[in-house]
Amino acid sequence: MKKVITYGTFDMLHKGHINLLRRAKDLGDYLIVGVTSESYDRERGKLNVHDSLLERVESVRNTGLVDEIIIEEYFGQKIDDIQKYNIDIFAIGSDWTGKFNYLKEYCEVVYLPRTKGISSTQLRNDMQKMCNIGIVGCGRIANRFIPESKFVSGVNVSGVFNPHMDSAKSFADRHSLEFASDNYSDFLSHIDAVYVASPHLSHYEYAKQALENGKHVLCEKPMTLTPLSTADLYQTAKDNGLVLLEAIKTAYCPGFTHLISLVKSGAIGTIKDVDATFTKLVDSDVRELSAVAGGGSMSELASYVLLPIIKTMGTDYKSIDFHPVCNESVDIFTRGLIAYPNGTASFKVGLGVKSEGQLIISGTKGYAYVPAPWWKTDYFELRFENISDTKKYFYRFEGDGLRYELERFVTMIDKKDTVTYQLSPQDSIEIATIINYFREKMNAN
Ligand code: C2G
């Protein structure tokens, strides 16, 4: 019996896939299809797969052409499968010509003609309404956002708003955007969604006006500096059936998402302590160190360190203590200690003090260790008493990582989901609560 194997995502199964499966089946007597898992697709950079794994498996099965379906979960699995299933022929579409020659050592490799004029990407784009996004602000993060947006399908960054028309115009020219505006109402009338990347203290006004005008909002962190205003924005989004998301990139990247799922599933026992550090040295004259602009280590960086703490330990803490180190205007470093009824959490944030940027989540059976920079999670270990039990996990963290938050944002708009477990409205409100508490204490002193 001649056994053939082929692989693919098979998203929105179409004629091209069916032709490919038929041609593969004709090569032998028994056809095995490896359908890619969601995490493997994300790892290899396919961020916008529409159908779930179960739906894709079901569509491949319904073609009636396949004898066995397996799931492809990791890079390198093809060699393992070929040996495990005694495969004679590995077949794949001609868009991959040459890429799988390394499998010739294990079986025959056949590149089958690809059907012209149809692809999952095209079907996704046809189905998904293009989301026109306008950027508020022209700073560093806004500049980074544009190249990142090119990796997310269904998105077009069409314009920019800045109260200073000169800045808006030069930003639009630099990034070949369709329009620049210094009139916010007019700017909003041209777009479907807003990415608020202006200085912190302006986030609330821009986000609020956008939501009141029916626009979805992706807002840079910290969304606002008080729980009341963050909660108010979420309420406005809810009342208008819109997506509002805080742009803490770590929350949406594959490595961090998996880390949280693992530790919350008991992989290290019951979680008892979290320790997170994020420091980023900045020049002395920047907005980040300006008190009037809402700067300081806590307001700049606490969103990151509080994320793993809130996600794993929750928010029913008994007390929080801050130990800030200040210059004449803001905290250039703060150490925080949070006491829970049954555990603890601590963090360090610094704009003027450098430290090791690691994350450790400790449990009753072991701990998760994420080396610096943990906020761009591409690797972590689960460690136990017996060091031979250590498990290592590797992920991709592409580019600046902003593509992950943007992908989540447009998927939520597309699927009409207004809440994501990766960063819920309550999570954002809790982060604002702690930052606000810190700022109140600082002002009181
Ligand atoms: N295909 C085709 N004609 C099209 C579109 C796709 O023949 N018009 C083929 C592809 O060449 C591939 C299969 O259909 O052999 C599945 O395509 P995708 O779902 O796009 O999956 P892909 O990303 O190519 O996965 O491990 C995964 C594999 O390496 C390939």
CSV table of C-alpha atoms and ligand atoms in Angstrom, one decimal:
chain,number,residue,atom,x,y,z
A,1,MET,CA,0.0,0.0,0.0
A,2,LYS,CA,1.4,3.4,-1.0
A,3,LYS,CA,0.9,6.0,1.7
A,4,VAL,CA,0.8,9.7,0.9
A,5,ILE,CA,0.9,12.6,3.4
A,6,THR,CA,0.2,16.3,2.9
A,7,TYR,CA,-0.2,19.2,5.3
A,8,GLY,CA,-1.9,22.6,5.5
A,9,THR,CA,-4.1,25.0,7.4
A,10,PHE,CA,-7.1,24.4,5.0
A,11,ASP,CA,-8.7,27.6,6.2
A,12,MET,CA,-12.1,28.4,4.5
A,13,LEU,CA,-11.7,25.2,2.4
A,14,HIS,CA,-11.8,26.0,-1.3
A,15,LYS,CA,-11.5,24.5,-4.7
A,16,GLY,CA,-7.7,24.9,-4.6
A,17,HIS,CA,-7.5,22.7,-1.5
A,18,ILE,CA,-9.9,20.1,-2.9
A,19,ASN,CA,-7.8,19.9,-6.1
A,20,LEU,CA,-4.7,19.5,-4.1
A,21,LEU,CA,-6.2,16.7,-1.9
A,22,ARG,CA,-7.5,14.9,-5.0
A,23,ARG,CA,-4.1,15.1,-6.7
A,24,ALA,CA,-2.4,13.9,-3.5
A,25,LYS,CA,-4.9,11.0,-3.1
A,26,ASP,CA,-4.2,10.0,-6.8
A,27,LEU,CA,-0.6,9.5,-6.0
A,28,GLY,CA,-1.2,6.5,-3.8
A,29,ASP,CA,-3.7,4.3,-1.9
A,30,TYR,CA,-3.9,6.0,1.5
A,31,LEU,CA,-4.0,9.7,2.2
A,32,ILE,CA,-3.1,11.2,5.5
A,33,VAL,CA,-3.6,15.0,6.0
A,34,GLY,CA,-1.9,17.0,8.7
A,35,VAL,CA,-4.1,20.0,9.7
A,36,THR,CA,-2.1,22.7,11.4
A,37,SER,CA,-3.0,23.5,15.0
A,38,GLU,CA,-3.9,27.1,16.0
A,39,SER,CA,-0.7,27.5,18.0
A,40,TYR,CA,1.5,26.1,15.2
A,41,ASP,CA,0.0,28.5,12.7
A,42,ARG,CA,0.5,31.5,15.0
A,43,GLU,CA,4.1,30.3,15.6
A,44,ARG,CA,4.8,30.2,11.8
A,45,GLY,CA,3.3,33.7,11.4
A,46,LYS,CA,-0.2,32.9,10.2
A,47,LEU,CA,-2.1,35.2,12.4
A,48,ASN,CA,-5.5,35.6,10.8
A,49,VAL,CA,-6.8,32.0,10.3
A,50,HIS,CA,-10.6,32.3,10.2
A,51,ASP,CA,-11.9,28.8,11.0
A,52,SER,CA,-11.1,27.0,14.2
A,53,LEU,CA,-9.1,23.8,14.2
A,54,LEU,CA,-12.2,21.7,14.6
A,55,GLU,CA,-14.0,23.4,11.7
A,56,ARG,CA,-10.9,22.9,9.5
A,57,VAL,CA,-10.6,19.2,10.4
A,58,GLU,CA,-14.3,18.8,9.7
A,59,SER,CA,-14.1,20.4,6.2
A,60,VAL,CA,-11.1,18.3,5.3
A,61,ARG,CA,-13.0,15.2,6.4
A,62,ASN,CA,-16.1,16.2,4.4
A,63,THR,CA,-14.2,16.2,1.2
A,64,GLY,CA,-14.3,12.4,1.4
A,65,LEU,CA,-10.8,12.2,-0.1
A,66,VAL,CA,-8.9,11.6,3.1
A,67,ASP,CA,-8.3,8.4,4.9
A,68,GLU,CA,-6.8,9.8,8.1
A,69,ILE,CA,-6.4,13.2,9.7
A,70,ILE,CA,-3.7,14.2,12.1
A,71,ILE,CA,-2.8,17.5,13.7
A,72,GLU,CA,0.4,19.3,12.9
A,73,GLU,CA,1.6,20.9,16.1
A,74,TYR,CA,5.3,21.7,15.8
A,75,PHE,CA,8.1,22.5,13.4
A,76,GLY,CA,10.0,19.3,12.6
A,77,GLN,CA,6.9,17.1,13.0
A,78,LYS,CA,6.9,16.2,9.3
A,79,ILE,CA,10.1,14.0,9.6
A,80,ASP,CA,8.6,12.3,12.7
A,81,ASP,CA,5.2,11.7,10.9
A,82,ILE,CA,6.9,10.3,7.8
A,83,GLN,CA,8.6,7.7,9.9
A,84,LYS,CA,5.8,7.0,12.3
A,85,TYR,CA,3.2,6.4,9.5
A,86,ASN,CA,5.6,4.7,7.1
A,87,ILE,CA,5.0,7.3,4.4
A,88,ASP,CA,6.0,6.8,0.8
A,89,ILE,CA,5.2,10.2,-0.7
A,90,PHE,CA,5.1,13.7,0.8
A,91,ALA,CA,3.0,15.9,-1.4
A,92,ILE,CA,2.4,19.7,-1.2
A,93,GLY,CA,1.4,22.6,-3.5
A,94,SER,CA,3.8,24.1,-5.9
A,95,ASP,CA,4.0,27.4,-3.9
A,96,TRP,CA,6.3,25.4,-1.7
A,97,THR,CA,8.6,24.1,-4.5
A,98,GLY,CA,12.1,23.4,-3.2
A,99,LYS,CA,11.2,24.2,0.5
A,100,PHE,CA,10.7,20.5,1.5
A,101,ASN,CA,13.6,18.9,-0.4
A,102,TYR,CA,15.1,18.1,3.0
A,103,LEU,CA,12.4,15.4,3.3
A,104,LYS,CA,13.8,13.5,0.3
A,105,GLU,CA,16.1,11.7,2.8
A,106,TYR,CA,13.0,10.1,4.2
A,107,CYS,CA,10.5,9.6,1.3
A,108,GLU,CA,9.6,10.8,-2.2
A,109,VAL,CA,8.7,14.5,-2.3
A,110,VAL,CA,6.1,15.7,-4.9
A,111,TYR,CA,5.2,19.3,-5.6
A,112,LEU,CA,1.7,19.3,-7.0
A,113,PRO,CA,0.4,22.1,-9.3
A,114,ARG,CA,-1.3,24.9,-7.3
A,115,THR,CA,-4.8,26.0,-8.4
A,116,LYS,CA,-4.5,29.5,-9.8
A,117,GLY,CA,-6.7,32.4,-8.7
A,118,ILE,CA,-7.9,31.3,-5.4
A,119,SER,CA,-6.5,31.4,-1.8
A,120,SER,CA,-7.6,31.5,1.8
A,121,THR,CA,-6.1,35.0,2.1
A,122,GLN,CA,-8.2,36.2,-0.8
A,123,LEU,CA,-11.4,34.6,0.7
A,124,ARG,CA,-10.7,36.1,4.1
A,125,ASN,CA,-10.2,39.5,2.6
A,126,ASP,CA,-13.4,39.2,0.6
A,127,MET,CA,-15.4,38.2,3.6
A,128,GLN,CA,-13.8,40.4,6.2
A,129,LYS,CA,-14.7,44.1,5.7
A,130,MET,CA,-11.5,46.1,5.5
A,131,CYS,CA,-11.1,48.0,8.8
A,132,ASN,CA,-9.9,51.6,8.2
A,133,ILE,CA,-7.9,52.7,11.2
A,134,GLY,CA,-6.8,56.3,12.0
A,135,ILE,CA,-3.9,57.0,14.3
A,136,VAL,CA,-4.0,59.7,17.0
A,137,GLY,CA,-0.5,60.9,17.6
A,138,CYS,CA,2.7,60.9,15.7
A,139,GLY,CA,5.2,59.7,18.3
A,140,ARG,CA,7.6,56.7,18.5
A,141,ILE,CA,4.9,54.1,19.1
A,142,ALA,CA,2.7,55.5,16.2
A,143,ASN,CA,5.7,55.2,13.9
A,144,ARG,CA,6.2,51.6,14.9
A,145,PHE,CA,2.6,50.7,14.5
A,146,ILE,CA,2.4,51.3,10.8
A,147,PRO,CA,5.0,48.7,9.7
A,148,GLU,CA,3.5,46.2,12.2
A,149,SER,CA,0.0,46.8,10.7
A,150,LYS,CA,1.2,45.4,7.4
A,151,PHE,CA,1.4,41.9,8.9
A,152,VAL,CA,-2.3,41.9,9.9
A,153,SER,CA,-4.8,41.3,7.1
A,154,GLY,CA,-8.1,43.2,7.0
A,155,VAL,CA,-6.5,46.4,8.2
A,156,ASN,CA,-5.7,49.6,6.4
A,157,VAL,CA,-4.1,52.5,8.4
A,158,SER,CA,-5.6,55.3,6.4
A,159,GLY,CA,-5.0,58.5,8.3
A,160,VAL,CA,-3.5,60.4,11.2
A,161,PHE,CA,-4.7,63.1,13.5
A,162,ASN,CA,-2.5,65.5,15.3
A,163,PRO,CA,-3.5,68.9,16.7
A,164,HIS,CA,-0.5,70.3,14.8
A,165,MET,CA,-1.1,69.9,11.1
A,166,ASP,CA,2.6,70.1,10.2
A,167,SER,CA,3.3,67.0,12.3
A,168,ALA,CA,0.2,65.2,11.0
A,169,LYS,CA,1.2,66.0,7.4
A,170,SER,CA,4.8,64.9,7.7
A,171,PHE,CA,3.8,61.6,9.4
A,172,ALA,CA,1.2,60.9,6.7
A,173,ASP,CA,3.8,61.6,4.0
A,174,ARG,CA,6.4,59.4,5.7
A,175,HIS,CA,4.0,56.5,5.9
A,176,SER,CA,2.1,57.2,2.6
A,177,LEU,CA,-1.2,57.5,4.5
A,178,GLU,CA,-4.3,58.7,2.6
A,179,PHE,CA,-5.0,61.7,4.9
A,180,ALA,CA,-3.8,63.9,7.7
A,181,SER,CA,-6.0,66.0,9.9
A,182,ASP,CA,-6.0,68.5,12.8
A,183,ASN,CA,-9.8,68.4,13.1
A,184,TYR,CA,-10.8,65.4,15.3
A,185,SER,CA,-14.5,65.2,14.3
A,186,ASP,CA,-13.5,65.3,10.7
A,187,PHE,CA,-10.8,62.7,11.2
A,188,LEU,CA,-13.3,60.4,12.9
A,189,SER,CA,-15.7,60.7,10.0
A,190,HIS,CA,-13.2,59.0,7.7
A,191,ILE,CA,-12.4,55.9,9.6
A,192,ASP,CA,-13.9,52.8,11.3
A,193,ALA,CA,-11.5,52.5,14.3
A,194,VAL,CA,-8.9,54.6,16.2
A,195,TYR,CA,-5.5,53.7,17.6
A,196,VAL,CA,-4.9,56.2,20.4
A,197,ALA,CA,-1.1,56.7,20.6
A,198,SER,CA,-1.1,60.3,22.0
A,199,PRO,CA,0.4,61.2,25.5
A,200,HIS,CA,-1.4,59.5,28.4
A,201,LEU,CA,-3.4,62.5,29.7
A,202,SER,CA,-5.1,62.9,26.3
A,203,HIS,CA,-6.2,59.3,26.0
A,204,TYR,CA,-9.5,59.6,27.7
A,205,GLU,CA,-10.8,62.6,25.6
A,206,TYR,CA,-9.8,61.0,22.3
A,207,ALA,CA,-11.1,57.6,23.2
A,208,LYS,CA,-14.4,58.9,24.6
A,209,GLN,CA,-15.2,61.1,21.6
A,210,ALA,CA,-14.3,58.2,19.2
A,211,LEU,CA,-16.6,55.8,21.1
A,212,GLU,CA,-19.4,58.3,21.1
A,213,ASN,CA,-19.1,58.6,17.4
A,214,GLY,CA,-19.4,54.8,16.8
A,215,LYS,CA,-15.6,54.1,16.4
A,216,HIS,CA,-13.8,51.1,17.9
A,217,VAL,CA,-10.8,52.1,20.0
A,218,LEU,CA,-7.4,50.5,20.5
A,219,CYS,CA,-5.8,52.6,23.2
A,220,GLU,CA,-2.2,52.7,24.2
A,221,LYS,CA,-1.4,51.9,27.8
A,222,PRO,CA,-2.1,53.1,30.4
A,223,MET,CA,-5.6,53.7,28.9
A,224,THR,CA,-6.2,56.3,31.6
A,225,LEU,CA,-4.7,56.9,35.0
A,226,THR,CA,-7.9,56.4,37.0
A,227,PRO,CA,-10.3,53.5,37.4
A,228,LEU,CA,-13.3,55.8,37.1
A,229,SER,CA,-12.3,57.1,33.6
A,230,THR,CA,-11.2,53.6,32.4
A,231,ALA,CA,-14.5,52.2,33.6
A,232,ASP,CA,-16.4,55.0,32.0
A,233,LEU,CA,-14.7,54.3,28.6
A,234,TYR,CA,-15.6,50.6,28.8
A,235,GLN,CA,-19.2,51.6,29.7
A,236,THR,CA,-19.4,53.9,26.7
A,237,ALA,CA,-18.0,51.1,24.5
A,238,LYS,CA,-20.5,48.6,25.9
A,239,ASP,CA,-23.4,51.0,25.4
A,240,ASN,CA,-22.5,51.5,21.8
A,241,GLY,CA,-21.6,47.8,21.0
A,242,LEU,CA,-18.0,48.8,20.2
A,243,VAL,CA,-14.6,47.2,20.9
A,244,LEU,CA,-12.3,49.0,23.3
A,245,LEU,CA,-8.9,47.4,24.0
A,246,GLU,CA,-5.9,48.5,26.0
A,247,ALA,CA,-2.7,48.0,23.9
A,248,ILE,CA,-0.6,46.1,26.3
A,249,LYS,CA,1.2,44.0,23.7
A,250,THR,CA,2.3,41.3,26.0
A,251,ALA,CA,-1.2,40.3,26.8
A,252,TYR,CA,-1.9,39.2,23.3
A,253,CYS,CA,1.4,37.5,22.2
A,254,PRO,CA,1.4,33.7,21.8
A,255,GLY,CA,4.1,33.0,24.4
A,256,PHE,CA,2.6,35.0,27.2
A,257,THR,CA,-0.9,33.7,26.5
A,258,HIS,CA,0.3,30.1,26.7
A,259,LEU,CA,2.3,30.8,29.8
A,260,ILE,CA,-0.8,32.1,31.6
A,261,SER,CA,-2.9,29.1,30.4
A,262,LEU,CA,-0.3,26.6,31.6
A,263,VAL,CA,0.2,28.1,35.1
A,264,LYS,CA,-3.5,28.6,35.5
A,265,SER,CA,-4.1,24.9,34.6
A,266,GLY,CA,-2.0,23.8,37.6
A,267,ALA,CA,1.3,23.1,35.8
A,268,ILE,CA,3.3,24.5,38.8
A,269,GLY,CA,0.7,23.7,41.4
A,270,THR,CA,-1.2,26.5,43.2
A,271,ILE,CA,0.2,29.9,42.4
A,272,LYS,CA,1.5,31.7,45.5
A,273,ASP,CA,3.8,34.4,44.3
A,274,VAL,CA,4.6,36.5,41.3
A,275,ASP,CA,7.6,38.7,40.8
A,276,ALA,CA,7.9,40.9,37.7
A,277,THR,CA,10.4,43.5,36.8
A,278,PHE,CA,10.4,46.0,33.9
A,279,THR,CA,13.0,48.8,33.6
A,280,LYS,CA,13.7,51.0,30.6
A,281,LEU,CA,16.2,53.8,30.9
A,282,VAL,CA,15.2,57.1,29.3
A,283,ASP,CA,16.8,60.4,28.7
A,284,SER,CA,16.3,63.0,31.4
A,285,ASP,CA,14.3,65.5,29.2
A,286,VAL,CA,11.6,63.1,27.9
A,287,ARG,CA,7.8,63.2,28.5
A,288,GLU,CA,8.1,59.9,30.5
A,289,LEU,CA,9.9,61.8,33.3
A,290,SER,CA,7.5,64.8,33.3
A,291,ALA,CA,5.1,65.0,36.2
A,292,VAL,CA,2.7,67.4,34.4
A,293,ALA,CA,2.5,64.9,31.5
A,294,GLY,CA,1.6,62.1,33.9
A,295,GLY,CA,5.0,60.5,33.7
A,296,GLY,CA,7.0,58.4,36.1
A,297,SER,CA,7.9,54.7,36.3
A,298,MET,CA,4.6,53.6,37.7
A,299,SER,CA,2.4,55.3,35.1
A,300,GLU,CA,4.7,54.3,32.3
A,301,LEU,CA,5.5,50.7,33.1
A,302,ALA,CA,3.2,49.3,35.8
A,303,SER,CA,0.7,48.1,33.1
A,304,TYR,CA,3.2,45.5,32.1
A,305,VAL,CA,4.2,44.2,35.5
A,306,LEU,CA,0.7,44.2,36.9
A,307,LEU,CA,-0.5,42.1,33.9
A,308,PRO,CA,0.9,38.7,35.0
A,309,ILE,CA,0.1,39.6,38.7
A,310,ILE,CA,-3.6,40.3,38.0
A,311,LYS,CA,-3.9,37.4,35.5
A,312,THR,CA,-2.6,34.8,38.0
A,313,MET,CA,-3.2,36.1,41.5
A,314,GLY,CA,-6.4,38.1,40.8
A,315,THR,CA,-7.4,41.3,42.5
A,316,ASP,CA,-8.6,40.3,45.9
A,317,TYR,CA,-5.5,41.6,47.6
A,318,LYS,CA,-5.3,42.8,51.2
A,319,SER,CA,-2.8,45.6,50.8
A,320,ILE,CA,-0.3,47.2,48.5
A,321,ASP,CA,2.9,48.9,49.5
A,322,PHE,CA,5.0,51.1,47.3
A,323,HIS,CA,8.6,52.0,47.8
A,324,PRO,CA,9.4,54.7,45.2
A,325,VAL,CA,12.7,56.3,44.5
A,326,CYS,CA,12.1,59.8,43.2
A,327,ASN,CA,13.9,62.7,41.5
A,328,GLU,CA,12.5,66.2,41.9
A,329,SER,CA,9.3,65.4,39.9
A,330,VAL,CA,8.5,61.7,39.4
A,331,ASP,CA,9.4,58.2,40.6
A,332,ILE,CA,12.4,57.0,38.6
A,333,PHE,CA,12.0,53.6,40.2
A,334,THR,CA,9.3,51.9,42.3
A,335,ARG,CA,9.3,48.6,44.1
A,336,GLY,CA,5.8,47.3,45.0
A,337,LEU,CA,4.6,44.6,47.3
A,338,ILE,CA,1.0,43.2,47.1
A,339,ALA,CA,-0.3,41.0,49.9
A,340,TYR,CA,-3.0,38.5,49.1
A,341,PRO,CA,-4.9,36.4,51.7
A,342,ASN,CA,-3.0,33.4,50.5
A,343,GLY,CA,0.1,34.6,48.7
A,344,THR,CA,2.1,37.6,47.6
A,345,ALA,CA,3.3,39.5,44.5
A,346,SER,CA,6.0,42.0,43.9
A,347,PHE,CA,7.3,44.2,41.1
A,348,LYS,CA,9.9,46.7,40.2
A,349,VAL,CA,9.6,49.4,37.5
A,350,GLY,CA,12.2,51.9,36.6
A,351,LEU,CA,12.9,54.6,34.1
A,352,GLY,CA,16.1,55.8,35.9
A,353,VAL,CA,17.3,52.6,37.5
A,354,LYS,CA,18.2,49.4,35.6
A,355,SER,CA,17.5,45.9,36.8
A,356,GLU,CA,17.1,42.4,35.5
A,357,GLY,CA,13.8,42.2,33.6
A,358,GLN,CA,12.6,38.8,34.5
A,359,LEU,CA,9.2,37.3,35.5
A,360,ILE,CA,8.9,34.5,38.1
A,361,ILE,CA,5.6,32.8,38.9
A,362,SER,CA,5.9,30.5,41.9
A,363,GLY,CA,3.6,27.7,42.8
A,364,THR,CA,3.4,24.8,45.3
A,365,LYS,CA,4.9,22.3,42.8
A,366,GLY,CA,7.3,24.5,40.8
A,367,TYR,CA,7.8,27.8,39.1
A,368,ALA,CA,7.7,29.5,35.7
A,369,TYR,CA,10.8,31.4,34.8
A,370,VAL,CA,10.7,33.9,32.0
A,371,PRO,CA,14.0,35.6,31.3
A,372,ALA,CA,14.3,39.3,30.2
A,373,PRO,CA,12.7,40.7,28.3
A,374,TRP,CA,9.7,38.7,29.6
A,375,TRP,CA,7.2,41.2,28.2
A,376,LYS,CA,8.2,40.0,24.7
A,377,THR,CA,7.7,36.4,25.7
A,378,ASP,CA,9.5,34.1,23.2
A,379,TYR,CA,10.8,31.6,25.7
A,380,PHE,CA,10.1,30.3,29.2
A,381,GLU,CA,10.9,27.4,31.5
A,382,LEU,CA,8.8,25.5,34.0
A,383,ARG,CA,11.2,24.4,36.7
A,384,PHE,CA,10.7,21.9,39.6
A,385,GLU,CA,12.6,20.6,42.6
A,386,ASN,CA,14.1,17.9,40.4
A,387,ILE,CA,15.9,19.8,37.7
A,388,SER,CA,15.6,17.0,35.2
A,389,ASP,CA,11.8,17.8,35.1
A,390,THR,CA,12.5,21.2,33.6
A,391,LYS,CA,10.3,21.9,30.6
A,392,LYS,CA,11.4,24.6,28.0
A,393,TYR,CA,8.9,26.4,25.8
A,394,PHE,CA,9.8,28.4,22.7
A,395,TYR,CA,7.6,30.8,20.7
A,396,ARG,CA,7.9,33.4,18.1
A,397,PHE,CA,7.6,37.1,19.0
A,398,GLU,CA,7.6,38.9,15.7
A,399,GLY,CA,8.9,42.4,15.2
A,400,ASP,CA,7.8,44.9,17.8
A,401,GLY,CA,4.8,42.7,18.8
A,402,LEU,CA,2.2,45.3,18.1
A,403,ARG,CA,0.8,43.1,15.4
A,404,TYR,CA,-0.6,40.8,18.1
A,405,GLU,CA,-2.8,43.4,19.8
A,406,LEU,CA,-3.9,44.7,16.4
A,407,GLU,CA,-4.8,41.2,15.2
A,408,ARG,CA,-6.8,40.6,18.3
A,409,PHE,CA,-8.5,44.0,17.9
A,410,VAL,CA,-9.6,43.5,14.3
A,411,THR,CA,-10.7,39.9,15.0
A,412,MET,CA,-12.9,41.1,17.8
A,413,ILE,CA,-14.4,43.7,15.5
A,414,ASP,CA,-14.9,41.1,12.8
A,415,LYS,CA,-16.5,38.6,15.2
A,416,LYS,CA,-18.4,41.2,17.1
A,417,ASP,CA,-16.7,40.1,20.4
A,418,THR,CA,-16.4,43.0,22.8
A,419,VAL,CA,-14.5,41.2,25.5
A,420,THR,CA,-11.3,39.1,25.4
A,421,TYR,CA,-10.1,36.9,28.2
A,422,GLN,CA,-6.5,38.0,27.3
A,423,LEU,CA,-7.2,41.4,28.8
A,424,SER,CA,-10.7,42.0,30.1
A,425,PRO,CA,-12.2,45.4,30.9
A,426,GLN,CA,-11.9,44.4,34.6
A,427,ASP,CA,-8.2,43.7,34.1
A,428,SER,CA,-7.7,47.2,32.7
A,429,ILE,CA,-9.7,48.8,35.4
A,430,GLU,CA,-7.7,47.0,38.1
A,431,ILE,CA,-4.4,48.2,36.5
A,432,ALA,CA,-5.8,51.8,36.5
A,433,THR,CA,-6.9,51.3,40.2
A,434,ILE,CA,-3.3,50.4,41.3
A,435,ILE,CA,-1.6,53.2,39.3
A,436,ASN,CA,-4.2,55.7,40.6
A,437,TYR,CA,-3.6,54.5,44.2
A,438,PHE,CA,0.1,55.0,43.8
A,439,ARG,CA,-0.3,58.5,42.3
A,440,GLU,CA,-2.7,59.5,45.2
A,441,LYS,CA,-0.1,58.3,47.7
A,442,MET,CA,2.7,60.2,45.9
A,443,ASN,CA,0.6,63.4,45.8
A,444,ALA,CA,-0.3,63.1,49.5
A,445,ASN,CA,3.4,63.0,50.4
B,1,C2G,N1,-3.2,25.1,-2.4
B,1,C2G,C1,-3.3,24.9,-3.7
B,1,C2G,N2,-4.0,25.8,-4.5
B,1,C2G,C2,-4.4,27.0,-3.9
B,1,C2G,C3,-4.3,27.2,-2.5
B,1,C2G,C4,-3.6,26.2,-1.8
B,1,C2G,O1,-3.0,23.8,-4.3
B,1,C2G,N3,-5.0,27.9,-4.7
B,1,C2G,C5,-2.5,24.0,-1.6
B,1,C2G,C6,-1.2,24.5,-0.9
B,1,C2G,O2,-0.1,24.6,-1.8
B,1,C2G,C7,-1.0,23.5,0.2
B,1,C2G,C8,-2.4,23.1,0.6
B,1,C2G,O3,-3.3,23.6,-0.5
B,1,C2G,O4,-0.4,22.3,-0.3
B,1,C2G,C9,-2.9,23.8,1.9
B,1,C2G,O5,-2.6,25.2,1.8
B,1,C2G,P1,-2.7,26.1,3.1
B,1,C2G,O6,-4.0,25.8,3.8
B,1,C2G,O7,-2.5,27.5,2.6
B,1,C2G,O8,-1.6,25.6,4.0
B,1,C2G,P2,0.0,26.0,4.0
B,1,C2G,O9,0.2,27.2,4.7
B,1,C2G,O10,0.4,25.9,2.5
B,1,C2G,O11,0.6,24.8,4.8
B,1,C2G,O12,2.8,22.6,7.6
B,1,C2G,C10,1.9,23.3,6.8
B,1,C2G,C11,2.3,23.2,5.4
B,1,C2G,O13,3.7,23.4,5.3
B,1,C2G,C12,1.6,24.0,4.3
